PDB file of C-alpha atoms in Angstrom:
ATOM      1  CA  MET A  99     110.046  78.949  79.967  1.00  0.00           C
ATOM      2  CA  GLU A 100     109.145  82.250  78.157  1.00  0.00           C
ATOM      3  CA  SER A 101     108.369  82.922  74.453  1.00  0.00           C
ATOM      4  CA  PRO A 102     107.238  86.106  72.683  1.00  0.00           C
ATOM      5  CA  VAL A 103     103.554  86.456  71.777  1.00  0.00           C
ATOM      6  CA  LYS A 104     101.735  88.452  69.209  1.00  0.00           C
ATOM      7  CA  ASP A 105      97.999  89.497  69.759  1.00  0.00           C
ATOM      8  CA  SER A 106      96.876  92.924  70.675  1.00  0.00           C
ATOM      9  CA  PRO A 107      99.214  95.963  71.160  1.00  0.00           C
ATOM     10  CA  VAL A 108     101.440  95.974  74.008  1.00  0.00           C
ATOM     11  CA  ARG A 109     101.426  98.839  76.452  1.00  0.00           C
ATOM     12  CA  PRO A 110     104.484 101.181  75.850  1.00  0.00           C
ATOM     13  CA  GLY A 111     107.426 100.002  78.296  1.00  0.00           C
ATOM     14  CA  PHE A 112     105.975  96.401  78.577  1.00  0.00           C
ATOM     15  CA  HIS A 113     106.967  93.182  76.734  1.00  0.00           C
ATOM     16  CA  ARG A 114     104.768  90.317  76.335  1.00  0.00           C
ATOM     17  CA  LEU A 115     105.599  86.718  76.835  1.00  0.00           C
ATOM     18  CA  GLU A 116     103.775  83.231  76.924  1.00  0.00           C
ATOM     19  CA  ILE A 117     104.428  81.273  79.935  1.00  0.00           C
ATOM     20  CA  GLN A 118     102.728  77.707  80.344  1.00  0.00           C
ATOM     21  CA  LYS A 119     100.096  78.784  77.684  1.00  0.00           C
ATOM     22  CA  THR A 120      99.270  82.070  79.567  1.00  0.00           C
ATOM     23  CA  THR A 121      99.979  85.380  78.199  1.00  0.00           C
ATOM     24  CA  TRP A 122     102.229  87.748  80.401  1.00  0.00           C
ATOM     25  CA  ASP A 123     102.459  91.444  79.754  1.00  0.00           C
ATOM     26  CA  VAL A 124     105.096  92.805  82.345  1.00  0.00           C
ATOM     27  CA  PRO A 125     107.513  95.919  82.371  1.00  0.00           C
ATOM     28  CA  GLU A 126     110.676  95.654  80.513  1.00  0.00           C
ATOM     29  CA  ARG A 127     112.511  96.128  83.677  1.00  0.00           C
ATOM     30  CA  TYR A 128     111.564  92.393  84.494  1.00  0.00           C
ATOM     31  CA  THR A 129     113.380  89.701  82.355  1.00  0.00           C
ATOM     32  CA  ALA A 130     114.320  86.045  82.471  1.00  0.00           C
ATOM     33  CA  LEU A 131     110.823  85.133  83.604  1.00  0.00           C
ATOM     34  CA  ARG A 132     110.415  81.469  84.428  1.00  0.00           C
ATOM     35  CA  ALA A 133     107.291  79.546  85.965  1.00  0.00           C
ATOM     36  CA  ILE A 134     107.964  78.251  89.526  1.00  0.00           C
ATOM     37  CA  GLY A 135     104.334  77.720  90.791  1.00  0.00           C
ATOM     38  CA  SER A 136     100.764  77.668  90.174  1.00  0.00           C
ATOM     39  CA  GLY A 137      97.523  76.970  91.869  1.00  0.00           C
ATOM     40  CA  ALA A 138      93.770  77.597  91.703  1.00  0.00           C
ATOM     41  CA  TYR A 139      94.175  81.033  91.577  1.00  0.00           C
ATOM     42  CA  GLY A 140      97.239  82.137  89.850  1.00  0.00           C
ATOM     43  CA  THR A 141     100.841  81.454  88.724  1.00  0.00           C
ATOM     44  CA  VAL A 142     103.948  82.707  90.010  1.00  0.00           C
ATOM     45  CA  CYS A 143     107.224  83.377  87.984  1.00  0.00           C
ATOM     46  CA  SER A 144     110.611  84.073  88.995  1.00  0.00           C
ATOM     47  CA  ALA A 145     112.382  87.085  87.222  1.00  0.00           C
ATOM     48  CA  ILE A 146     115.332  89.523  87.259  1.00  0.00           C
ATOM     49  CA  ASP A 147     114.554  93.079  88.236  1.00  0.00           C
ATOM     50  CA  GLN A 148     116.998  94.879  85.939  1.00  0.00           C
ATOM     51  CA  LYS A 149     116.827  98.021  88.150  1.00  0.00           C
ATOM     52  CA  THR A 150     118.083  96.338  91.240  1.00  0.00           C
ATOM     53  CA  LYS A 151     119.600  93.261  89.519  1.00  0.00           C
ATOM     54  CA  GLU A 152     117.826  90.946  92.242  1.00  0.00           C
ATOM     55  CA  SER A 153     115.692  88.052  91.835  1.00  0.00           C
ATOM     56  CA  VAL A 154     111.937  88.662  92.429  1.00  0.00           C
ATOM     57  CA  ALA A 155     108.656  86.745  92.184  1.00  0.00           C
ATOM     58  CA  ILE A 156     105.836  87.913  90.254  1.00  0.00           C
ATOM     59  CA  LYS A 157     102.349  86.773  90.881  1.00  0.00           C
ATOM     60  CA  LYS A 158      99.657  86.915  88.259  1.00  0.00           C
ATOM     61  CA  LEU A 159      96.056  85.994  89.497  1.00  0.00           C
ATOM     62  CA  TYR A 160      93.778  84.223  86.986  1.00  0.00           C
ATOM     63  CA  ARG A 161      90.917  86.472  85.991  1.00  0.00           C
ATOM     64  CA  PRO A 162      90.699  88.458  89.334  1.00  0.00           C
ATOM     65  CA  PHE A 163      87.492  90.196  88.335  1.00  0.00           C
ATOM     66  CA  GLN A 164      85.645  87.094  86.973  1.00  0.00           C
ATOM     67  CA  SER A 165      83.394  87.172  90.108  1.00  0.00           C
ATOM     68  CA  LEU A 166      82.753  89.014  93.274  1.00  0.00           C
ATOM     69  CA  ILE A 167      84.546  86.370  95.286  1.00  0.00           C
ATOM     70  CA  HIS A 168      87.449  86.419  93.092  1.00  0.00           C
ATOM     71  CA  THR A 169      87.622  90.246  93.368  1.00  0.00           C
ATOM     72  CA  LYS A 170      87.334  90.283  97.105  1.00  0.00           C
ATOM     73  CA  ARG A 171      90.172  87.745  97.330  1.00  0.00           C
ATOM     74  CA  ALA A 172      92.469  89.719  94.965  1.00  0.00           C
ATOM     75  CA  TYR A 173      91.573  93.152  96.616  1.00  0.00           C
ATOM     76  CA  ARG A 174      92.368  91.450 100.201  1.00  0.00           C
ATOM     77  CA  GLU A 175      95.742  90.058  99.277  1.00  0.00           C
ATOM     78  CA  LEU A 176      96.766  93.536  97.682  1.00  0.00           C
ATOM     79  CA  ARG A 177      95.683  95.590 100.407  1.00  0.00           C
ATOM     80  CA  LEU A 178      97.231  93.357 103.195  1.00  0.00           C
ATOM     81  CA  LEU A 179     100.610  92.986 101.396  1.00  0.00           C
ATOM     82  CA  ARG A 180     100.615  97.009 100.950  1.00  0.00           C
ATOM     83  CA  HIS A 181     100.719  97.589 104.562  1.00  0.00           C
ATOM     84  CA  ILE A 182     102.801  94.448 106.013  1.00  0.00           C
ATOM     85  CA  GLN A 183     106.194  95.256 106.872  1.00  0.00           C
ATOM     86  CA  HIS A 184     107.914  92.390 108.960  1.00  0.00           C
ATOM     87  CA  GLU A 185     111.161  90.091 108.757  1.00  0.00           C
ATOM     88  CA  ASN A 186     109.003  87.018 108.731  1.00  0.00           C
ATOM     89  CA  VAL A 187     106.226  88.027 106.346  1.00  0.00           C
ATOM     90  CA  ILE A 188     106.465  88.365 102.651  1.00  0.00           C
ATOM     91  CA  SER A 189     106.311  92.012 101.476  1.00  0.00           C
ATOM     92  CA  LEU A 190     105.105  93.830  98.407  1.00  0.00           C
ATOM     93  CA  ILE A 191     107.709  95.377  96.111  1.00  0.00           C
ATOM     94  CA  ASP A 192     105.654  96.518  93.039  1.00  0.00           C
ATOM     95  CA  VAL A 193     102.322  96.197  91.669  1.00  0.00           C
ATOM     96  CA  PHE A 194     101.281  96.902  88.109  1.00  0.00           C
ATOM     97  CA  THR A 195      98.752  96.390  85.181  1.00  0.00           C
ATOM     98  CA  PRO A 196      99.315  96.138  81.488  1.00  0.00           C
ATOM     99  CA  ASP A 197      95.886  97.777  80.917  1.00  0.00           C
ATOM    100  CA  SER A 198      96.006 101.175  79.748  1.00  0.00           C
ATOM    101  CA  THR A 199      92.749 102.607  81.010  1.00  0.00           C
ATOM    102  CA  LEU A 200      90.182 101.999  83.727  1.00  0.00           C
ATOM    103  CA  GLU A 201      87.753 100.673  81.231  1.00  0.00           C
ATOM    104  CA  LYS A 202      90.056  98.165  80.181  1.00  0.00           C
ATOM    105  CA  PHE A 203      91.503  97.198  83.543  1.00  0.00           C
ATOM    106  CA  GLN A 204      91.023  93.353  83.692  1.00  0.00           C
ATOM    107  CA  THR A 205      94.066  92.020  85.527  1.00  0.00           C
ATOM    108  CA  PHE A 206      97.040  92.994  87.683  1.00  0.00           C
ATOM    109  CA  TYR A 207     100.394  91.532  88.728  1.00  0.00           C
ATOM    110  CA  MET A 208     102.178  91.637  92.188  1.00  0.00           C
ATOM    111  CA  VAL A 209     106.002  91.747  92.606  1.00  0.00           C
ATOM    112  CA  MET A 210     107.539  90.120  95.858  1.00  0.00           C
ATOM    113  CA  PRO A 211     111.033  89.084  96.865  1.00  0.00           C
ATOM    114  CA  PHE A 212     111.944  85.603  95.428  1.00  0.00           C
ATOM    115  CA  VAL A 213     112.704  82.873  97.821  1.00  0.00           C
ATOM    116  CA  ALA A 214     113.677  79.758  96.111  1.00  0.00           C
ATOM    117  CA  GLN A 215     112.274  77.181  98.319  1.00  0.00           C
ATOM    118  CA  ASP A 216     109.352  76.564 100.813  1.00  0.00           C
ATOM    119  CA  LEU A 217     109.257  74.368 103.842  1.00  0.00           C
ATOM    120  CA  GLY A 218     107.248  71.613 102.238  1.00  0.00           C
ATOM    121  CA  HIS A 219     109.932  71.252  99.644  1.00  0.00           C
ATOM    122  CA  ILE A 220     112.812  71.267 102.184  1.00  0.00           C
ATOM    123  CA  MET A 221     111.053  68.649 104.355  1.00  0.00           C
ATOM    124  CA  LYS A 222     110.676  66.119 101.452  1.00  0.00           C
ATOM    125  CA  LYS A 223     114.508  66.445 100.810  1.00  0.00           C
ATOM    126  CA  ARG A 224     115.925  66.162 104.400  1.00  0.00           C
ATOM    127  CA  ARG A 225     115.052  65.548 107.987  1.00  0.00           C
ATOM    128  CA  LEU A 226     115.353  68.722 110.009  1.00  0.00           C
ATOM    129  CA  THR A 227     117.711  69.098 113.051  1.00  0.00           C
ATOM    130  CA  ASP A 228     116.050  70.232 116.321  1.00  0.00           C
ATOM    131  CA  ARG A 229     118.050  73.510 116.145  1.00  0.00           C
ATOM    132  CA  ILE A 230     116.637  74.225 112.754  1.00  0.00           C
ATOM    133  CA  ILE A 231     113.043  73.310 113.819  1.00  0.00           C
ATOM    134  CA  THR A 232     113.413  75.575 116.832  1.00  0.00           C
ATOM    135  CA  TYR A 233     114.786  78.474 114.680  1.00  0.00           C
ATOM    136  CA  LEU A 234     112.107  78.099 112.093  1.00  0.00           C
ATOM    137  CA  PHE A 235     109.171  77.702 114.521  1.00  0.00           C
ATOM    138  CA  TYR A 236     110.285  80.697 116.459  1.00  0.00           C
ATOM    139  CA  GLN A 237     110.324  82.784 113.162  1.00  0.00           C
ATOM    140  CA  LEU A 238     106.777  81.278 112.228  1.00  0.00           C
ATOM    141  CA  LEU A 239     105.464  82.521 115.771  1.00  0.00           C
ATOM    142  CA  ARG A 240     106.835  85.884 115.295  1.00  0.00           C
ATOM    143  CA  GLY A 241     105.395  86.217 111.878  1.00  0.00           C
ATOM    144  CA  LEU A 242     102.074  85.134 113.146  1.00  0.00           C
ATOM    145  CA  GLN A 243     102.121  87.367 116.223  1.00  0.00           C
ATOM    146  CA  TYR A 244     102.621  90.211 113.948  1.00  0.00           C
ATOM    147  CA  ILE A 245      99.818  89.690 111.445  1.00  0.00           C
ATOM    148  CA  HIS A 246      97.475  88.853 114.642  1.00  0.00           C
ATOM    149  CA  SER A 247      98.381  91.894 116.287  1.00  0.00           C
ATOM    150  CA  ALA A 248      96.915  93.601 113.165  1.00  0.00           C
ATOM    151  CA  GLY A 249      93.667  91.725 113.605  1.00  0.00           C
ATOM    152  CA  ILE A 250      94.308  89.598 110.588  1.00  0.00           C
ATOM    153  CA  ILE A 251      93.625  85.766 110.283  1.00  0.00           C
ATOM    154  CA  HIS A 252      95.823  84.042 107.752  1.00  0.00           C
ATOM    155  CA  ARG A 253      93.533  80.932 107.270  1.00  0.00           C
ATOM    156  CA  ASP A 254      95.814  78.964 105.078  1.00  0.00           C
ATOM    157  CA  LEU A 255      99.029  78.254 106.696  1.00  0.00           C
ATOM    158  CA  LYS A 256     100.819  75.127 105.592  1.00  0.00           C
ATOM    159  CA  PRO A 257     104.588  74.393 104.752  1.00  0.00           C
ATOM    160  CA  GLY A 258     104.078  75.351 101.097  1.00  0.00           C
ATOM    161  CA  ASN A 259     103.201  78.803 102.217  1.00  0.00           C
ATOM    162  CA  LEU A 260     106.305  79.305 104.362  1.00  0.00           C
ATOM    163  CA  ALA A 261     109.467  80.402 102.125  1.00  0.00           C
ATOM    164  CA  VAL A 262     112.731  79.513 103.576  1.00  0.00           C
ATOM    165  CA  ASN A 263     115.928  80.924 102.318  1.00  0.00           C
ATOM    166  CA  GLU A 264     119.631  79.600 102.301  1.00  0.00           C
ATOM    167  CA  ASN A 265     120.021  81.379 105.729  1.00  0.00           C
ATOM    168  CA  CYS A 266     117.281  79.380 107.193  1.00  0.00           C
ATOM    169  CA  GLU A 267     115.232  82.738 107.281  1.00  0.00           C
ATOM    170  CA  LEU A 268     111.313  82.191 107.154  1.00  0.00           C
ATOM    171  CA  LYS A 269     108.697  84.204 105.500  1.00  0.00           C
ATOM    172  CA  ILE A 270     104.844  83.652 105.588  1.00  0.00           C
ATOM    173  CA  LEU A 271     103.402  83.641 102.126  1.00  0.00           C
ATOM    174  CA  ASP A 272     100.050  83.960 100.270  1.00  0.00           C
ATOM    175  CA  PHE A 273      97.470  86.244 101.953  1.00  0.00           C
ATOM    176  CA  GLY A 274      94.737  85.499  99.415  1.00  0.00           C
ATOM    177  CA  LEU A 275      92.582  83.725 102.048  1.00  0.00           C
ATOM    178  CA  ALA A 276      93.548  86.195 105.051  1.00  0.00           C
ATOM    179  CA  ARG A 277      90.553  87.997 106.675  1.00  0.00           C
ATOM    180  CA  GLN A 278      90.151  90.630 109.301  1.00  0.00           C
ATOM    181  CA  THR A 279      88.898  89.128 112.577  1.00  0.00           C
ATOM    182  CA  GLU A 280      85.631  91.069 112.643  1.00  0.00           C
ATOM    183  CA  SER A 281      84.462  89.530 109.425  1.00  0.00           C
ATOM    184  CA  GLU A 282      82.074  86.667 109.148  1.00  0.00           C
ATOM    185  CA  MET A 283      84.103  83.544 108.141  1.00  0.00           C
ATOM    186  CA  THR A 284      83.652  80.585 105.719  1.00  0.00           C
ATOM    187  CA  GLY A 285      84.627  77.035 106.358  1.00  0.00           C
ATOM    188  CA  TYR A 286      86.095  76.493 102.951  1.00  0.00           C
ATOM    189  CA  VAL A 287      89.563  77.685 103.788  1.00  0.00           C
ATOM    190  CA  VAL A 288      92.979  76.175 104.930  1.00  0.00           C
ATOM    191  CA  THR A 289      94.456  73.016 103.349  1.00  0.00           C
ATOM    192  CA  ARG A 290      92.606  70.120 104.986  1.00  0.00           C
ATOM    193  CA  TRP A 291      95.419  68.657 106.826  1.00  0.00           C
ATOM    194  CA  TYR A 292      96.210  71.862 108.488  1.00  0.00           C
ATOM    195  CA  ARG A 293      92.531  72.704 109.219  1.00  0.00           C
ATOM    196  CA  ALA A 294      91.340  73.377 112.844  1.00  0.00           C
ATOM    197  CA  PRO A 295      88.016  71.508 114.130  1.00  0.00           C
ATOM    198  CA  GLU A 296      86.064  74.794 114.111  1.00  0.00           C
ATOM    199  CA  ILE A 297      86.743  75.308 110.588  1.00  0.00           C
ATOM    200  CA  ILE A 298      85.902  71.419 109.757  1.00  0.00           C
ATOM    201  CA  PHE A 299      82.530  72.200 111.468  1.00  0.00           C
ATOM    202  CA  ASN A 300      82.010  75.279 109.412  1.00  0.00           C
ATOM    203  CA  TRP A 301      81.499  77.802 112.184  1.00  0.00           C
ATOM    204  CA  MET A 302      80.973  81.191 110.909  1.00  0.00           C
ATOM    205  CA  HIS A 303      82.944  82.796 113.685  1.00  0.00           C
ATOM    206  CA  TYR A 304      86.311  81.833 114.505  1.00  0.00           C
ATOM    207  CA  SER A 305      89.561  83.600 115.718  1.00  0.00           C
ATOM    208  CA  GLN A 306      93.436  83.725 115.133  1.00  0.00           C
ATOM    209  CA  THR A 307      93.567  80.455 117.002  1.00  0.00           C
ATOM    210  CA  VAL A 308      92.834  78.638 113.509  1.00  0.00           C
ATOM    211  CA  ASP A 309      96.341  79.796 112.514  1.00  0.00           C
ATOM    212  CA  VAL A 310      97.872  78.543 116.019  1.00  0.00           C
ATOM    213  CA  TRP A 311      96.324  75.271 115.294  1.00  0.00           C
ATOM    214  CA  SER A 312      97.973  75.171 111.792  1.00  0.00           C
ATOM    215  CA  ALA A 313     101.251  76.159 113.209  1.00  0.00           C
ATOM    216  CA  ALA A 314     101.177  73.291 115.717  1.00  0.00           C
ATOM    217  CA  CYS A 315     100.348  70.911 112.893  1.00  0.00           C
ATOM    218  CA  ILE A 316     103.484  72.203 111.007  1.00  0.00           C
ATOM    219  CA  LEU A 317     105.880  71.900 114.087  1.00  0.00           C
ATOM    220  CA  ALA A 318     104.629  68.202 114.443  1.00  0.00           C
ATOM    221  CA  GLU A 319     105.369  67.701 110.922  1.00  0.00           C
ATOM    222  CA  MET A 320     108.993  69.166 111.175  1.00  0.00           C
ATOM    223  CA  ILE A 321     109.750  66.978 114.228  1.00  0.00           C
ATOM    224  CA  THR A 322     108.366  63.591 112.990  1.00  0.00           C
ATOM    225  CA  GLY A 323     108.700  64.117 109.191  1.00  0.00           C
ATOM    226  CA  GLN A 324     105.134  62.896 108.819  1.00  0.00           C
ATOM    227  CA  VAL A 325     101.817  64.935 108.310  1.00  0.00           C
ATOM    228  CA  LEU A 326     100.217  64.891 111.721  1.00  0.00           C
ATOM    229  CA  PHE A 327      96.672  64.694 110.409  1.00  0.00           C
ATOM    230  CA  PRO A 328      96.564  63.306 106.749  1.00  0.00           C
ATOM    231  CA  GLY A 329      92.838  63.104 106.219  1.00  0.00           C
ATOM    232  CA  HIS A 330      91.322  61.894 103.035  1.00  0.00           C
ATOM    233  CA  ASP A 331      88.260  63.997 103.601  1.00  0.00           C
ATOM    234  CA  SER A 332      86.619  66.142 106.342  1.00  0.00           C
ATOM    235  CA  ILE A 333      85.029  63.443 108.280  1.00  0.00           C
ATOM    236  CA  ASP A 334      88.280  61.192 108.237  1.00  0.00           C
ATOM    237  CA  GLN A 335      90.307  64.600 109.194  1.00  0.00           C
ATOM    238  CA  LEU A 336      87.972  64.828 112.241  1.00  0.00           C
ATOM    239  CA  LYS A 337      88.440  61.150 113.177  1.00  0.00           C
ATOM    240  CA  LYS A 338      92.160  61.479 112.980  1.00  0.00           C
ATOM    241  CA  ILE A 339      92.129  64.419 115.120  1.00  0.00           C
ATOM    242  CA  LEU A 340      89.971  62.979 117.765  1.00  0.00           C
ATOM    243  CA  ARG A 341      92.080  59.909 117.829  1.00  0.00           C
ATOM    244  CA  MET A 342      94.920  61.877 118.835  1.00  0.00           C
ATOM    245  CA  THR A 343      93.381  64.674 121.160  1.00  0.00           C
ATOM    246  CA  GLY A 344      90.481  62.434 122.634  1.00  0.00           C
ATOM    247  CA  THR A 345      86.933  63.039 122.369  1.00  0.00           C
ATOM    248  CA  PRO A 346      85.528  66.377 124.085  1.00  0.00           C
ATOM    249  CA  ASP A 347      84.136  66.248 127.584  1.00  0.00           C
ATOM    250  CA  SER A 348      80.320  65.697 127.569  1.00  0.00           C
ATOM    251  CA  SER A 349      79.697  68.900 129.593  1.00  0.00           C
ATOM    252  CA  LEU A 350      81.533  70.982 127.229  1.00  0.00           C
ATOM    253  CA  VAL A 351      79.523  69.379 124.218  1.00  0.00           C
ATOM    254  CA  ARG A 352      76.265  69.993 126.098  1.00  0.00           C
ATOM    255  CA  GLY A 353      77.099  73.538 126.924  1.00  0.00           C
ATOM    256  CA  CYS A 354      78.233  74.107 123.301  1.00  0.00           C
ATOM    257  CA  ARG A 355      81.577  75.693 124.691  1.00  0.00           C
ATOM    258  CA  VAL A 356      83.486  74.805 122.419  1.00  0.00           C
ATOM    259  CA  LYS A 357     103.681  73.410 127.609  1.00  0.00           C
ATOM    260  CA  THR A 358     103.301  75.062 124.183  1.00  0.00           C
ATOM    261  CA  HIS A 359     102.267  72.282 121.657  1.00  0.00           C
ATOM    262  CA  SER A 360      99.265  71.043 123.856  1.00  0.00           C
ATOM    263  CA  HIS A 361      98.027  74.576 124.151  1.00  0.00           C
ATOM    264  CA  MET A 362      98.016  75.193 120.548  1.00  0.00           C
ATOM    265  CA  CYS A 363      96.495  71.806 119.701  1.00  0.00           C
ATOM    266  CA  LYS A 364      93.473  72.008 121.918  1.00  0.00           C
ATOM    267  CA  VAL A 365      90.132  70.896 120.205  1.00  0.00           C
ATOM    268  CA  PHE A 366      88.094  73.742 121.610  1.00  0.00           C
ATOM    269  CA  HIS A 367      89.527  77.008 120.120  1.00  0.00           C
ATOM    270  CA  HIS A 368      88.735  79.032 123.430  1.00  0.00           C
ATOM    271  CA  LYS A 369      91.275  76.963 125.212  1.00  0.00           C
ATOM    272  CA  ARG A 370      93.977  77.105 122.448  1.00  0.00           C
ATOM    273  CA  ARG A 371      96.911  79.548 123.123  1.00  0.00           C
ATOM    274  CA  LYS A 372      97.023  82.583 120.853  1.00  0.00           C
ATOM    275  CA  THR A 373     100.418  83.891 119.566  1.00  0.00           C
ATOM    276  CA  SER A 374     101.431  85.770 122.957  1.00  0.00           C
ATOM    277  CA  ARG A 375     104.732  86.071 124.450  1.00  0.00           C
ATOM    278  CA  ARG A 376     104.015  83.056 126.503  1.00  0.00           C
ATOM    279  CA  CYS A 377     104.339  81.094 123.270  1.00  0.00           C
ATOM    280  CA  PHE A 378     107.704  82.313 122.631  1.00  0.00           C
ATOM    281  CA  ARG A 379     109.407  81.702 125.853  1.00  0.00           C
ATOM    282  CA  PRO A 380     110.350  78.103 125.385  1.00  0.00           C
ATOM    283  CA  TRP A 381     111.649  78.512 121.922  1.00  0.00           C
ATOM    284  CA  MET A 382     113.543  81.704 122.878  1.00  0.00           C
ATOM    285  CA  GLN A 383     115.363  79.564 125.547  1.00  0.00           C
ATOM    286  CA  MET A 384     116.289  76.862 122.933  1.00  0.00           C
ATOM    287  CA  LEU A 385     117.797  79.267 120.502  1.00  0.00           C
TER     288      LEU A 385
END
C-alpha cells in the first residue's frame, strides 16, 4: 500500500509515495497506487487515472541507468512500446519522469492499460476448456505474428507475460528483453522452462522461432495443466526436451544444421514453423 514520503523536493504537479520501501514520484492524476508485481528489473503498481477514471498499470524500473546493459534494456522496451499498436500486444499510454532537468534525469515510469490477471495465475486457479485454450492461443499467435512482422523477437514469452482480462482477451506483456532480428543475441534470456534449444546452447544468432517454441510450450501447459519441460537447470532442461522430442539425427549433428504443435516444437530451429498464416488455419477453424 502507499504512504507519503518526505525527502528531497517533489516536482510541481507530482506527489510522492512509498510503496514496498521504494519511493515513487508520480503525477497527481495517478492515485490509489497499489503494488501488484515485482521482478529483477522493476515494480508494477495499479493506479486510477483521474483524467480518464480508468485503471492503469505503472511500471518503475530499478535504477535503469546503473549500467549499459540496464540502459539498453530500458531504452529497448520504451522504444518498442511507443510504436506497437495491436489488440493482442500491450500498448503505452504515458511515460514520465519526476526529474526536472536532464542533469538530474535518473529514472522514468511507463503507464500501460491495467489487466488484473495473467495466464499463469489463471491456470493455477482452474483448468481451461478446449474452447478457451483455442481462443487464447489464437490471440497469442496474432500478437506474435504482429511483432515478428516488425522484425522483433520477444525472447521472454511465458504465462506470466500474457495478460488475460475478464472477456478472455489476451495481450503480450514485457518487452524488456525484446530484440530486433538483425542484432547479435545472448543466451541469457527466456525463463528456462520456455527456452528453445538454440538458446540453451547459447547460440549468438537465432530467430523468431524461439518465440514459437515458447508459444508451443505454453499451449501444452494450457492443455495438460502441467509445465511441459520443468528443468531444474540448463542440462536437465535439455534432457527433458530430448526425452520428448528424441535425439537429433546424426547426419544433422555432423552437418551442424541445426500439424501445428509438432512444427512449433522442432528441436532444430530452421525446421520450426514461424507465425505465418499456416499456423492460424487450424485455430481459426476451431473458433
